[in-house]
C-alpha positions as a printed Julia matrix, in Angstrom:
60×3 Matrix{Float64}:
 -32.9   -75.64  -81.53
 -32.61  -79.0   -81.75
 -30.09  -81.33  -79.75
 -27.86  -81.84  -82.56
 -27.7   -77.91  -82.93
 -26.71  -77.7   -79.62
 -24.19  -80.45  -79.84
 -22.32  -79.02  -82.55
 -22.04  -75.15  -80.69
 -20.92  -76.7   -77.83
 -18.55  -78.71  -79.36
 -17.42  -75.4   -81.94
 -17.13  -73.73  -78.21
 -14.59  -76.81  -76.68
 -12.83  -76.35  -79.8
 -12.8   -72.53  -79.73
 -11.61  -72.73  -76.09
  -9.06  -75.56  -76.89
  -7.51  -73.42  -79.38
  -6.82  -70.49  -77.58
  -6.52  -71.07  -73.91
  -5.62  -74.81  -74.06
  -6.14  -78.32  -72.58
  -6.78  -77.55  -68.84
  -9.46  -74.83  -69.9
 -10.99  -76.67  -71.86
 -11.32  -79.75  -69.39
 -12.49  -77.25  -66.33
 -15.1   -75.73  -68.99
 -16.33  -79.03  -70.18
 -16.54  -80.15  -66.59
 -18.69  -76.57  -65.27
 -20.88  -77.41  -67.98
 -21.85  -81.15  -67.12
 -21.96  -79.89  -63.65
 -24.7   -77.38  -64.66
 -26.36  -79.3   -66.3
 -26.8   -81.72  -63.62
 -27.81  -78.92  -61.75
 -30.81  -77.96  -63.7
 -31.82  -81.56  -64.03
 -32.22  -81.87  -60.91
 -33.99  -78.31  -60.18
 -36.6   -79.13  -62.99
 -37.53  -82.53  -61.34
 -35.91  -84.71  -64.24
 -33.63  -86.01  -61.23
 -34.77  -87.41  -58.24
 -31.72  -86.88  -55.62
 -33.83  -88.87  -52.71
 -33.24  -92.05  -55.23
 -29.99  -90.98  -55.46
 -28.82  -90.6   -51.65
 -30.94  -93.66  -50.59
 -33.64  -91.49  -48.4
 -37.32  -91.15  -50.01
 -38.95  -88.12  -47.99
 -42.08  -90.19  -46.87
 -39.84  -92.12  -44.71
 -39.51  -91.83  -41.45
């Protein structure tokens, strides 16, 4: 699956949720997801938090 693929079933999934449970779902859905996603970024190593927070962990 390529990125556009996975654009379009998330955005079929906003729209799904949208539809049926409303605005506030939808925003507290879309904003879980980013937050996962940052999450996983960051556990695969795609993310380095030590740039991030201003500490590299060879300092001392």
């Amino acid at each position: 699956m390529n990125n556009t693929q996975f654009a379009i079933i998330v955005g079929m999934a906003l729209g799904a949720i949208a539809i049926i449970a409303g605005f506030v779902p939808l925003l507290i859905t879309a904003i879980g997801g980013a937050v996962g996603w940052l999450v996983a970024q960051v556990v695969s190593g795609r993310i380095d938090v030590s740039q991030l927070t201003g500490r590299a962990g060879d300092r001392r």
